[in-house]
One Martini backbone bead per residue (centre of mass of N, CA, C, O) as a GRO file, in nm:
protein
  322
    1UNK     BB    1   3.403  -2.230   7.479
    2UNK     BB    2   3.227  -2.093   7.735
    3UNK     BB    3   2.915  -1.955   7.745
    4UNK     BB    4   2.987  -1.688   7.932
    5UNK     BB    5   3.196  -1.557   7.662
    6UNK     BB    6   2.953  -1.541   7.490
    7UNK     BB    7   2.818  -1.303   7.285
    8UNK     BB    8   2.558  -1.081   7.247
    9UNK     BB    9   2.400  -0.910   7.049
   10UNK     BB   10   2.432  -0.652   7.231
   11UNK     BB   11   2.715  -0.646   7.295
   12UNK     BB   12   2.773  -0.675   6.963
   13UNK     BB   13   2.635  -0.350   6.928
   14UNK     BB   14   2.793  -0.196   7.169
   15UNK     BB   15   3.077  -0.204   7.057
   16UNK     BB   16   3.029  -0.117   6.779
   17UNK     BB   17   2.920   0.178   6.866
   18UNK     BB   18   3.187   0.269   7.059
   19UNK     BB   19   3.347   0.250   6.837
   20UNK     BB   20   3.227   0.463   6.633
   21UNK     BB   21   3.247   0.698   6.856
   22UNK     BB   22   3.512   0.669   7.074
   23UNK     BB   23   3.509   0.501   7.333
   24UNK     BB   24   3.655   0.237   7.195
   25UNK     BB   25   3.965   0.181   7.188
   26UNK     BB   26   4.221   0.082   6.947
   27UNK     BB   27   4.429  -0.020   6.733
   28UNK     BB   28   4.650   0.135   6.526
   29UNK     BB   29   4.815   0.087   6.222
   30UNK     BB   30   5.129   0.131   6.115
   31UNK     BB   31   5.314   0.283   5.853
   32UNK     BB   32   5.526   0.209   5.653
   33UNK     BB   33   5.876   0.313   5.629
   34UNK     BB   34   6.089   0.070   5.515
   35UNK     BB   35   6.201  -0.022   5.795
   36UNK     BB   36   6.328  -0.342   5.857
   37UNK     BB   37   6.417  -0.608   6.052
   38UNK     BB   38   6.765  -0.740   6.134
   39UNK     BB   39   6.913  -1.065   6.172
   40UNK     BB   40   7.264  -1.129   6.259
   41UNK     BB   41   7.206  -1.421   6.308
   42UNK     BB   42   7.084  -1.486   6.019
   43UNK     BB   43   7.124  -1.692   5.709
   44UNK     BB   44   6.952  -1.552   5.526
   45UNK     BB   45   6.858  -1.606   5.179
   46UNK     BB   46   6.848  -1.437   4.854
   47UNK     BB   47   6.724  -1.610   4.573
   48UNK     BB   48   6.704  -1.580   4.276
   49UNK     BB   49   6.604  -1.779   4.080
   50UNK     BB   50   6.761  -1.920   3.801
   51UNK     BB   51   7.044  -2.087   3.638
   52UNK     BB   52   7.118  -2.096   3.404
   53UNK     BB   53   7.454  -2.193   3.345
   54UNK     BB   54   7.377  -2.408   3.516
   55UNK     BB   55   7.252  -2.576   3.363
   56UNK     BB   56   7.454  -2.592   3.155
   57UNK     BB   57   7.678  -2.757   3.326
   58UNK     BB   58   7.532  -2.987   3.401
   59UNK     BB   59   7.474  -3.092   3.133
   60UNK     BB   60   7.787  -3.135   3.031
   61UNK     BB   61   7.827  -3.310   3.276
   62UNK     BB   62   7.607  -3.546   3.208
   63UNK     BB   63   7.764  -3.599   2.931
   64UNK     BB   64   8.023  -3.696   3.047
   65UNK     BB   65   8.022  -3.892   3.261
   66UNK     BB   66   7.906  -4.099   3.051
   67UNK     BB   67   8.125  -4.139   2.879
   68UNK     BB   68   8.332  -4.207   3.069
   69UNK     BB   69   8.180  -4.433   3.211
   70UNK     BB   70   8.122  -4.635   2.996
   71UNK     BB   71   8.429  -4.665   2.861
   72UNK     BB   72   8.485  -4.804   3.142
   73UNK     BB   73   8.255  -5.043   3.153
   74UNK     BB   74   8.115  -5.135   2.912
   75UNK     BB   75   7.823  -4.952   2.942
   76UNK     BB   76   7.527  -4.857   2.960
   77UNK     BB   77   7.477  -4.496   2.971
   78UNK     BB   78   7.313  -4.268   3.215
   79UNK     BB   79   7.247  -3.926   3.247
   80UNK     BB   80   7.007  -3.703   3.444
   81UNK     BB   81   6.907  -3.400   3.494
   82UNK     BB   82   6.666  -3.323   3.774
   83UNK     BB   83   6.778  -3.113   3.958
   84UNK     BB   84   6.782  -2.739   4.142
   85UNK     BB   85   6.809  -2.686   4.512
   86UNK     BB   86   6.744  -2.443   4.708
   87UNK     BB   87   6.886  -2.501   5.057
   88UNK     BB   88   6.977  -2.632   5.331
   89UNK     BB   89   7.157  -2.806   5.504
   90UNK     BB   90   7.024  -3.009   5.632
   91UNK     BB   91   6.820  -3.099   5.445
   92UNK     BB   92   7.013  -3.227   5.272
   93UNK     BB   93   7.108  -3.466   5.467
   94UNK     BB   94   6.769  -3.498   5.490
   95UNK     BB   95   6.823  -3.668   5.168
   96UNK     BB   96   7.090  -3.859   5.211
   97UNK     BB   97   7.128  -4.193   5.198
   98UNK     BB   98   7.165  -4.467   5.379
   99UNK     BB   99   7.445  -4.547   5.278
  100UNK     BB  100   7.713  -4.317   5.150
  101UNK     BB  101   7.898  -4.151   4.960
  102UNK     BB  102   8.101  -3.847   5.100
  103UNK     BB  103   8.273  -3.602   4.942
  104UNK     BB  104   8.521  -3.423   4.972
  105UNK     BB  105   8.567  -3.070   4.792
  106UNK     BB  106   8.722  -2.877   4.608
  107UNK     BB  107   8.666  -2.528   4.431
  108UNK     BB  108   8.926  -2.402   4.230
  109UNK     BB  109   8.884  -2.061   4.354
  110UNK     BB  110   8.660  -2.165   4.551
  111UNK     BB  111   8.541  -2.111   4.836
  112UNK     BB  112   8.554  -2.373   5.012
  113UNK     BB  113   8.325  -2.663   4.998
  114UNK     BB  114   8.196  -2.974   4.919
  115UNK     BB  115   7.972  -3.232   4.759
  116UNK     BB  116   7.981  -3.568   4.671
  117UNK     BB  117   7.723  -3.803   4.604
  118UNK     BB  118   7.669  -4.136   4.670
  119UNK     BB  119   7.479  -4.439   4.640
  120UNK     BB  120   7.509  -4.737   4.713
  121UNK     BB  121   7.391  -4.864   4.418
  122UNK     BB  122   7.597  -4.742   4.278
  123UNK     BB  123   7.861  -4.878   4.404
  124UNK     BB  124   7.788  -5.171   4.373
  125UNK     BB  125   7.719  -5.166   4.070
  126UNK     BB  126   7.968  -5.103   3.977
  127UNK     BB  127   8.158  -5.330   4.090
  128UNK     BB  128   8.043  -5.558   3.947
  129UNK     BB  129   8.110  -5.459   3.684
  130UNK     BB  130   8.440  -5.422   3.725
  131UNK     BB  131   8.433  -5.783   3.807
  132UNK     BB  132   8.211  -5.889   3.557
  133UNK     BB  133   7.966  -5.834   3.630
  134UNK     BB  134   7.620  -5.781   3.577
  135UNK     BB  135   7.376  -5.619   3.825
  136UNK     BB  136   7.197  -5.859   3.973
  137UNK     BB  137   7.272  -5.844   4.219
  138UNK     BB  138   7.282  -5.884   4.560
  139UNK     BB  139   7.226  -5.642   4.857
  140UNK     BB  140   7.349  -5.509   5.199
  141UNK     BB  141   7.488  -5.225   5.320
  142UNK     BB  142   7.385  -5.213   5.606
  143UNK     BB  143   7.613  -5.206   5.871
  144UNK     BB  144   7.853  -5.144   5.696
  145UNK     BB  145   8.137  -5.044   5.549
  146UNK     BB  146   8.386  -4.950   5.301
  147UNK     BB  147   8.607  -5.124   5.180
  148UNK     BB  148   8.885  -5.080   5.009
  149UNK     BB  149   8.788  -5.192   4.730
  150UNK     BB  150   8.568  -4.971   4.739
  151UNK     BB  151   8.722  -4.710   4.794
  152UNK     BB  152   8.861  -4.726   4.501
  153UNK     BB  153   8.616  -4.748   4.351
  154UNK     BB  154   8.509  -4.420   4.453
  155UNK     BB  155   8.776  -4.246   4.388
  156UNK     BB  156   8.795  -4.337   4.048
  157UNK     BB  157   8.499  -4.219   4.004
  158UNK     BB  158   8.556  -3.925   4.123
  159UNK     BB  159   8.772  -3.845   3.916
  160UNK     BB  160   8.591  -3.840   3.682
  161UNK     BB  161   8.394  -3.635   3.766
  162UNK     BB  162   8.632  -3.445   3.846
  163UNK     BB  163   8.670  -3.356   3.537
  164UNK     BB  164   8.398  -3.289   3.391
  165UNK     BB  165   8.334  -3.059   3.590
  166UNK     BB  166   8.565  -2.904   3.462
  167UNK     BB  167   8.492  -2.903   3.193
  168UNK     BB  168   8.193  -2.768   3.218
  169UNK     BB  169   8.281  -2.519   3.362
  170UNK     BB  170   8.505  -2.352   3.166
  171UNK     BB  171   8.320  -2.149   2.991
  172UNK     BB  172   8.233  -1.994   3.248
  173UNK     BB  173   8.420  -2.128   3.476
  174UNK     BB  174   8.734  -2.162   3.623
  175UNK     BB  175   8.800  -2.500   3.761
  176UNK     BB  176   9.007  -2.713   4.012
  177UNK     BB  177   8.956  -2.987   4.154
  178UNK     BB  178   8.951  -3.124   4.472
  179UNK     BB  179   9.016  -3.411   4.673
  180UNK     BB  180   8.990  -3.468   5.019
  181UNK     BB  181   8.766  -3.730   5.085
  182UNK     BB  182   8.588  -3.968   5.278
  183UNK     BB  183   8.225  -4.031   5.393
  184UNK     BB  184   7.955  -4.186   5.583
  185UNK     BB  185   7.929  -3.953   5.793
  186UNK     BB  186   7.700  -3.653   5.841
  187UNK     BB  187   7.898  -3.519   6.058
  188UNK     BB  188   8.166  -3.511   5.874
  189UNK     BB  189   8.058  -3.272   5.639
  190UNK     BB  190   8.072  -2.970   5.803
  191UNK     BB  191   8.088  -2.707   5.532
  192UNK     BB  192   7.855  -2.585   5.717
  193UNK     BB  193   7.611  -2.507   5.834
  194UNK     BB  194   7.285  -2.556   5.886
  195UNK     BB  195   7.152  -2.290   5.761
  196UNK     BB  196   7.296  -2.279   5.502
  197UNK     BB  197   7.307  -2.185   5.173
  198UNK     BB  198   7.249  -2.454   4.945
  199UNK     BB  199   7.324  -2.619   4.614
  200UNK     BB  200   7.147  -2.865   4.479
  201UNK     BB  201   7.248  -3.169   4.277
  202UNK     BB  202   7.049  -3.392   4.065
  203UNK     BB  203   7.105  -3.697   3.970
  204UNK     BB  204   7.005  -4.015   3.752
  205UNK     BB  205   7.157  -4.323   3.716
  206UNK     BB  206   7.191  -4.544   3.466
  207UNK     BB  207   7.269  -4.928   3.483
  208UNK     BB  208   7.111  -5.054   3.272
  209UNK     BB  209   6.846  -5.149   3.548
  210UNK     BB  210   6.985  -4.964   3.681
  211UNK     BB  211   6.909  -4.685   3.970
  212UNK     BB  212   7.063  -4.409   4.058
  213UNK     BB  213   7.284  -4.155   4.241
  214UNK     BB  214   7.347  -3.792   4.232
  215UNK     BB  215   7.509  -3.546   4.473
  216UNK     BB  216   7.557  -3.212   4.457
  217UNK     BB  217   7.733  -2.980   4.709
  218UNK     BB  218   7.676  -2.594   4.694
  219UNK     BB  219   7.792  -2.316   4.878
  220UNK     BB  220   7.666  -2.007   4.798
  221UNK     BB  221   7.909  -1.840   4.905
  222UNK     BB  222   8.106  -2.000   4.694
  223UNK     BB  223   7.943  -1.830   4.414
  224UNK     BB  224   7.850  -1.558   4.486
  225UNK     BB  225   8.076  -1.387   4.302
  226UNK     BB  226   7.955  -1.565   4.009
  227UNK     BB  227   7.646  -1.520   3.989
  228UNK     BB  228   7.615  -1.365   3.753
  229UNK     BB  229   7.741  -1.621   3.537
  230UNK     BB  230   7.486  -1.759   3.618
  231UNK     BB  231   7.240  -1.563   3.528
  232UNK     BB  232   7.392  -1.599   3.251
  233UNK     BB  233   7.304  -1.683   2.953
  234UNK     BB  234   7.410  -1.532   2.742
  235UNK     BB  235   7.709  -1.608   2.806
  236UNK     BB  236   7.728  -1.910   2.785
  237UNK     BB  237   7.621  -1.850   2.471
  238UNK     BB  238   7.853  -1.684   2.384
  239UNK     BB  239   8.121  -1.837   2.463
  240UNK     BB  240   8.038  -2.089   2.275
  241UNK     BB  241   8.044  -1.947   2.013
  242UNK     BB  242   8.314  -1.772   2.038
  243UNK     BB  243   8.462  -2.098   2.037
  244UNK     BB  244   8.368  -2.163   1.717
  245UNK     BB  245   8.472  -1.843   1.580
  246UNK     BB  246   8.750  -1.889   1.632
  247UNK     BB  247   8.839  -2.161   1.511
  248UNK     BB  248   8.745  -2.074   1.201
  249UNK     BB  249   8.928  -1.804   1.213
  250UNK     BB  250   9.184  -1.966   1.193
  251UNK     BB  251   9.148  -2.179   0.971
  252UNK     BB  252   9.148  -1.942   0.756
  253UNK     BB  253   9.441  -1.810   0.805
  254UNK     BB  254   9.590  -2.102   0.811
  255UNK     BB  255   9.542  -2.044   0.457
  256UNK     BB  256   9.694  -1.776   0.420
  257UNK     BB  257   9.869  -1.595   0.220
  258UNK     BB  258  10.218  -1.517   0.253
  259UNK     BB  259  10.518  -1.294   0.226
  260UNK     BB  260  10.828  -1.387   0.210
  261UNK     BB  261  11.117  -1.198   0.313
  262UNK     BB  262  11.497  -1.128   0.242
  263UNK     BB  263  11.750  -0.923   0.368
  264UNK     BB  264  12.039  -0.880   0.306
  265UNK     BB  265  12.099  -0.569   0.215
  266UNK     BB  266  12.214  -0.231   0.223
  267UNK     BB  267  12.246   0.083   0.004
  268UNK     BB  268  12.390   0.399  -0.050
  269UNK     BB  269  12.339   0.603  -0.332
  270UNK     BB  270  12.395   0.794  -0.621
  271UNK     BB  271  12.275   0.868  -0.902
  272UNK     BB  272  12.527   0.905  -1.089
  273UNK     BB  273  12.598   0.584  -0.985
  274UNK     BB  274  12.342   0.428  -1.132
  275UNK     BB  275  12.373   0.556  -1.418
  276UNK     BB  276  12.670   0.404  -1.444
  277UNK     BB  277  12.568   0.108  -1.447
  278UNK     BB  278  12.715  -0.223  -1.542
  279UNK     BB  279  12.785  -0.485  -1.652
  280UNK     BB  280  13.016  -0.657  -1.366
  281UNK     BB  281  12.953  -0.475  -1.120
  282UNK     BB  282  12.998  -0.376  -0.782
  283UNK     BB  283  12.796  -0.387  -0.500
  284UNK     BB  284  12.822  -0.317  -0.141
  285UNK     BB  285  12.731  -0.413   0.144
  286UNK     BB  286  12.647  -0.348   0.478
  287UNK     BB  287  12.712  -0.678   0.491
  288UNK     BB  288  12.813  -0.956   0.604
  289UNK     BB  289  12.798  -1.292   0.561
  290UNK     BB  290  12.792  -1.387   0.880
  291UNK     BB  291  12.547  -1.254   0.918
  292UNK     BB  292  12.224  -1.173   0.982
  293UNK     BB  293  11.920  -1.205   0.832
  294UNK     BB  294  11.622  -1.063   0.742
  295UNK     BB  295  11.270  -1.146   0.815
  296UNK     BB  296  10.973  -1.089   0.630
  297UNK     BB  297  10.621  -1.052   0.696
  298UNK     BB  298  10.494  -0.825   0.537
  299UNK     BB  299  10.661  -0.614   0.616
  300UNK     BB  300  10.741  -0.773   0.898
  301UNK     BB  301  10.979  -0.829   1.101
  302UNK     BB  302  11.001  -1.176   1.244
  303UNK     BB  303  11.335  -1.301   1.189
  304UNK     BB  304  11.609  -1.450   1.204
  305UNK     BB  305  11.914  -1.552   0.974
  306UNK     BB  306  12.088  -1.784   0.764
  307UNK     BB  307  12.261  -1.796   0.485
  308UNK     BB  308  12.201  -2.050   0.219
  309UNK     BB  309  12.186  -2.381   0.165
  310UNK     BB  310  11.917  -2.628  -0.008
  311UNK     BB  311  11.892  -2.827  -0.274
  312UNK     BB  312  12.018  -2.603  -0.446
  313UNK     BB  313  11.885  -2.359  -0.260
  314UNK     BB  314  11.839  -2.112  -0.156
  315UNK     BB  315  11.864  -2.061   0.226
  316UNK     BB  316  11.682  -1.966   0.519
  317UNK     BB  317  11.815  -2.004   0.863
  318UNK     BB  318  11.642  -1.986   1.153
  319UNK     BB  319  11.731  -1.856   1.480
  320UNK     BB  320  11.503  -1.610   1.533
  321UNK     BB  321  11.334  -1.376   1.683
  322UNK     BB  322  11.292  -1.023   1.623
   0.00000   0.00000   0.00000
């Protein structure tokens, strides 16, 4: 700033007390009224804190995901559930490590797209791992798209992973994973706007010295529906219990003695003639012989069935449901 800008002491005691007399007006700040500008032009979401639920089927994912893959390639095999970051669709992009492999798939009934992406080392680490190799081979993946033979093992394990997937989610909510393509040009992932924000996960795959990556973007307006049962843990742990609860209280049930019986017939009589029943008399049911005969389970009525013999024994042949 040049020196004839510069206010003098004189000059800012006499502002100063032009202010405080009323001779120079000021701007006053207006009183907050509740009512804020907002611009529906903007994708801004607030998304509040930590989602405990999906923390819980992450981990549940990583850890079926190792065994079903350890037991396919017969390697030591680590997934570990590294973070969980709410961010835009465009950041994510621009953290995904090129050349990658880039999966688009739905999540029914979730509506629109997600991606699951594998980064280079994971997917070369695998097919040697698969072709009998050690995993210690050197690549250079830059610079050229991913073979036939290439494309059939990351299809083979994304498949994998969406099976996992589906298990993770089960307890908390019920989704059925769809692939839809692979794609290497993250222009062609177009899932979302560039604005919208997604929820990112991301793994870290160890196999034997090999450490590798696995990031899933899920659109947030896709979970948004069910946010809620993200963000209860007590939920998730609730559903955990009771389906621990309800396998034990069958286990129970089903070693329950129950009486059953067998109505062949009924008939109604007076007593005067009940009183003079004596051995050898014949009282007529009414039901044929080849009618169905009730079987009664607690005294509740429960199959139908036909009276006969089996190695020597009275038995009721049931032929269906009450």
């Amino acid at each position: 700033m040049p020196d004839d800008e510069i206010l003098s002491q004189d000059e800012i005691d006499a502002l100063l007390k032009g202010i405080s007399g009323g001779e120079v007006e000021t701007e006053t700040a207006e009183a907050p009224s509740g009512v804020r500008p907002y611009d529906f032009t903007s994708q801004e979401k607030i998304v509040r804190g930590k989602m405990p639920s999906l923390d819980i089927i992450n981990e549940r994912l990583a850890r079926s995901f190792r065994v079903s893959l350890a037991s396919d390639i017969r390697k030591i095999v680590d997934v570990i559930n590294v973070n969980v970051n709410i961010t835009k669709f465009y950041d994510f992009l621009r953290s995904v490590p090129f050349p990658s492999s880039l999966n688009i798939i739905k999540l029914e009934p979730l509506r629109g797209f997600s991606l699951v992406v594998f980064d280079a080392p994971m997917i070369f680490t695998l097919i040697e791992f698969y072709f009998g190799g050690s995993g210690k081979g050197y690549y250079k993946p830059e610079g050229r798209e991913f073979t036939p033979i290439e494309q059939r093992i990351i299809h083979k394990v994304v498949m994998m992973f969406l099976e996992s997937m589906e298990e993770a989610w089960k307890p908390i909510f019920q989704i059925k994973p769809h692939f839809i393509r692979t794609e290497m040009n993250p222009q062609f992932v177009t899932i979302v706007t560039p604005v919208d924000v997604v929820i990112e996960t991301e793994f870290t795959l160890e196999i034997e010295t090999r450490e590798c990556k696995i990031m899933v973007c899920i659109p947030y307006s896709s979970v948004e529906p069910i946010k809620e049962k993200l963000y209860s843990a007590f939920l998730a742990d609730r559903d955990e219990m009771d389906m621990k609860w309800i396998g034990r209280l069958k286990a129970q049930i089903k070693n329950a003695p129950v009486q059953v019986e067998a109505i062949l017939g009924k008939v109604t009589i007076d007593f005067k003639t009940l009183l003079d029943l004596k051995s050898g008399d014949i009282v007529t049911l009414q039901r044929r012989i080849d009618e169905e005969v009730d079987l009664l389970v607690e005294g509740v009525p429960k199959f139908k069935g036909k009276l006969g013999t089996f190695k020597g024994n009275y038995a009721i042949k049931i032929i269906k449901e009450a």
